[in-house]
Each structure stands twice: as C-alpha cells, then as structure tokens.
Amino acid sequence: MSNIKSIDLLRVSLPFDINGPRNGIRPGMAAWTKMESMMVRVNTTDGISGWGEAFGHFVNPGTFATLQGLVAPWYIGKDSRSIAPLLDQADRTFSGFGRGGPVRYALSAIDIALWDIAGQRAGQPVYRLLGGNTPTIGLYASLFRYGDPDAIARVSREAEAAGHAMIKLHEATIPNFMAAREALKPETHVSLDVGSPWTVGEARVIARAIRDKNFAWLEEPVWPPEDFAGLAQVRSEGMPISCGENVGTVHEFRAFFENGAIDVAQPSVIKIGGITEMRRVIALAEAHSVRMVPHCFYWGPGYNASAHMVAAQARPALLETAYLTFEDTINPTFNPKSGKLALPETPGLGFTPNAAALEKYTIAKATVA
Ligand SMILES: [Mg+2]
C-alpha cells in the first residue's frame, strides 16, 4: 500500500533583483520585488515524500486556500500510484469550481508530487520514467519587463554572455524589441512575449512590421488569449506565433491546433494539470507538427518538473528560465546565470531544497492530513 497520508503546503516568498527598472507583471500592477512559490509536499503511508508546485505568484493566497480547504483533503487516503486516474477524477469532482485557475493549479501541484514519488519508487529520474535520455538541456533567459531600451540592451547582452541561446522580452513596443535585437549577435534568438495587449487588427500590423527582423516568435499577441481564429489571422502575416500558458486544459490546445493558430505550444506544468495533462498536450502537439516549448516563469519544484519534461522530449527545446538574481538559494537546480542545465541522476524530480533558506522565506504553512 502506498496511500496519501498527508500534504504539506508551503507558500514561499524570495526577494530578487533584476539589474534595472522594476515594473508590474502587467500594466496597472505593483512593481515586482519578491517571487513566490506555492509548494506542496505529498507524504505517503510507505514513507515517500514528493514535491509539487501550484501557480502562482500574486494569486497564491487563493491557491493556498483552494488547496487547504478543497483539493488536498480529497486526496488524503487515495492510492499514490494511481496518478492519471486521480487527476481525471479530481477534475470531474471539482469542475464546477473552474477548469482553469486555482483549482486546476492545485491539481497540477499534486500531480507533479505524485510523479516525483513515482520516480523515487522506481529509482529513476522522472525524465527517464517519461522515456527520455538527455540529462543536459539548454535554457533561455526570460527577462522581466524593463520598459527602457538601455536596460533591455544591457541585460540582454549580460544573459547572452552567460550562455543563453535565446533571450525573451516581456515588452510590447517595436523600439524596445529592437533594443535587444540590435544589442545581440544575429545568431542569438530573440522572442517577444507581449502579454495579450492587442486586437487582431493591431497585432497584424505589428506582425507585418517585425516579421523580417529576425525574431523567433511573437507570444500572446491578441486579447483574449483564447481567440483561436484571431491568432490564426495574425499568424497568416508570416510571423511565428506562440501561446498556451493561459488556457485551462488539453482541449483548448486542440482548438489552437485545429485553427492553425500557433507555431509553438506553451503549456505550463503548474497550471495545465501537472505532468499528466502536459504529456497529453505534447502528444497532441506532435500529431499536429507543433513544437512544444513550455511556459516556466517560476523557480520551485515546477521548474524541475518542466526541466524533466524538456529532457524527455525527442525534439530539443529550450527551458524558459526567469533571468534574475535571488537574495538566497532555495532550489539549487534553478540557475539563470548559465545557458545549460545538467539534470542530476537523483530519483524523482531531484528537488532538494536548502532547508534553512526554505524555512527562512516561508510565509504561510499548513498540513492537511
Ligand atoms: Mg508568457
């Protein structure tokens, strides 16, 4: 027997620096100075503990409450080996409370922890359980929103010098795009995450203006992000399009693919339904000849899970890594100051937090048993 005995919830908040002006995630939000991780640790009756992570950041008060009051109690006593059936049963049970957002984030965290446990039980890193054979993967530097061309150029060059093959901007103007493009070597890729600001018509004008300027992809150009047919129109301008971090399940990815809306699928393992649902997205993306490059703007156990998913893919992909400097190290696997990551042969996800730092930066804690 290996049933779920208890689930620990830890909300962790770590100060960071970005070597430039600070802004909110989106216009209208306060400047970002600490990055949170909503961690879960699932403990089994046969003495194995696995780590997972739920999305995330500023919605964590809601995700924590959803885990504590609704989702985690449902998992207590269930068979920890029954990973995909548990995700699907929980989804049906809680679907009335949303198939995206904090409920789905909570299910994602527990699914990831159960995969960590499965790896430990098998004595294998998760990427090997998933059929992978490449322990070393490439990273790409995902920059914060600077809003200032000089800072964009300076930090882009710094990330390139650290070995990143691609720099991603969170900017939304052509002068800011060009500040990075002109600062970097032509062979260094630059991708553009604009955060769903435009109508289809506005996005088409921008796509036409930048399609010959050597950018890797234009991410989430259209509001709303699930305007599948509108995205396909933008894509018809000849600019590669990426999207996917802000949809709920594999079924919405099907709509992206069937509309011919995207070149790059970006499921987020701590939002979409964990490793189980992400495998379904990857299989469907393969069937439609769409590349999968995961969304991964986080640093906790979900970062390790994303790394294992990238290492398990037959098709190489770079792992998104938030380009910042933390005040302290909690997750030794997370190192944005290198363009490569060698996954350890540790069984499971290999998430081995620095215990003293974890304790110091935990701002809320609970155990469900
Ligand atoms: Mg994004």
mmCIF file with all atom_site columns, N, CA, C and O and ligand atoms in Angstrom, residues 168 170 193 219 245 295, ligand 1:
data_model
loop_
_atom_site.group_PDB
_atom_site.id
_atom_site.type_symbol
_atom_site.label_atom_id
_atom_site.label_alt_id
_atom_site.label_comp_id
_atom_site.label_asym_id
_atom_site.label_entity_id
_atom_site.label_seq_id
_atom_site.pdbx_PDB_ins_code
_atom_site.Cartn_x
_atom_site.Cartn_y
_atom_site.Cartn_z
_atom_site.occupancy
_atom_site.B_iso_or_equiv
_atom_site.pdbx_formal_charge
_atom_site.auth_seq_id
_atom_site.auth_comp_id
_atom_site.auth_asym_id
_atom_site.auth_atom_id
_atom_site.pdbx_PDB_model_num
ATOM   1  N  N  . LYS A 1 168 ? 14.250 36.180 -24.111 1.00 0.00 ? 168 LYS A N  1
ATOM   2  C  CA . LYS A 1 168 ? 12.845 36.546 -24.322 1.00 0.00 ? 168 LYS A CA 1
ATOM   3  C  C  . LYS A 1 168 ? 12.541 37.840 -23.588 1.00 0.00 ? 168 LYS A C  1
ATOM   4  O  O  . LYS A 1 168 ? 12.880 37.998 -22.418 1.00 0.00 ? 168 LYS A O  1
ATOM   5  N  N  . HIS A 1 170 ? 9.728  40.712 -22.219 1.00 0.00 ? 170 HIS A N  1
ATOM   6  C  CA . HIS A 1 170 ? 8.340  40.990 -21.853 1.00 0.00 ? 170 HIS A CA 1
ATOM   7  C  C  . HIS A 1 170 ? 8.094  42.483 -22.078 1.00 0.00 ? 170 HIS A C  1
ATOM   8  O  O  . HIS A 1 170 ? 7.920  43.251 -21.132 1.00 0.00 ? 170 HIS A O  1
ATOM   9  N  N  . ASP A 1 193 ? 7.393  38.257 -25.784 1.00 0.00 ? 193 ASP A N  1
ATOM   10 C  CA . ASP A 1 193 ? 6.175  37.929 -25.033 1.00 0.00 ? 193 ASP A CA 1
ATOM   11 C  C  . ASP A 1 193 ? 5.489  39.242 -24.693 1.00 0.00 ? 193 ASP A C  1
ATOM   12 O  O  . ASP A 1 193 ? 5.951  39.987 -23.831 1.00 0.00 ? 193 ASP A O  1
ATOM   13 N  N  . GLU A 1 219 ? 4.627  36.117 -28.830 1.00 0.00 ? 219 GLU A N  1
ATOM   14 C  CA . GLU A 1 219 ? 3.862  35.328 -27.839 1.00 0.00 ? 219 GLU A CA 1
ATOM   15 C  C  . GLU A 1 219 ? 2.655  36.105 -27.327 1.00 0.00 ? 219 GLU A C  1
ATOM   16 O  O  . GLU A 1 219 ? 2.782  37.262 -26.943 1.00 0.00 ? 219 GLU A O  1
ATOM   17 N  N  . GLU A 1 245 ? 0.056  29.411 -22.237 1.00 0.00 ? 245 GLU A N  1
ATOM   18 C  CA . GLU A 1 245 ? 0.188  29.384 -20.775 1.00 0.00 ? 245 GLU A CA 1
ATOM   19 C  C  . GLU A 1 245 ? -1.117 29.740 -20.076 1.00 0.00 ? 245 GLU A C  1
ATOM   20 O  O  . GLU A 1 245 ? -1.290 29.437 -18.906 1.00 0.00 ? 245 GLU A O  1
ATOM   21 N  N  . HIS A 1 295 ? 5.951  26.970 -20.968 1.00 0.00 ? 295 HIS A N  1
ATOM   22 C  CA . HIS A 1 295 ? 5.974  28.170 -20.128 1.00 0.00 ? 295 HIS A CA 1
ATOM   23 C  C  . HIS A 1 295 ? 6.568  27.768 -18.784 1.00 0.00 ? 295 HIS A C  1
ATOM   24 O  O  . HIS A 1 295 ? 6.197  26.734 -18.210 1.00 0.00 ? 295 HIS A O  1
HETATM 25 MG MG . MG  B 2 .   ? 4.450  34.200 -21.477 1.00 0.00 ? 1   MG  B MG 1
#
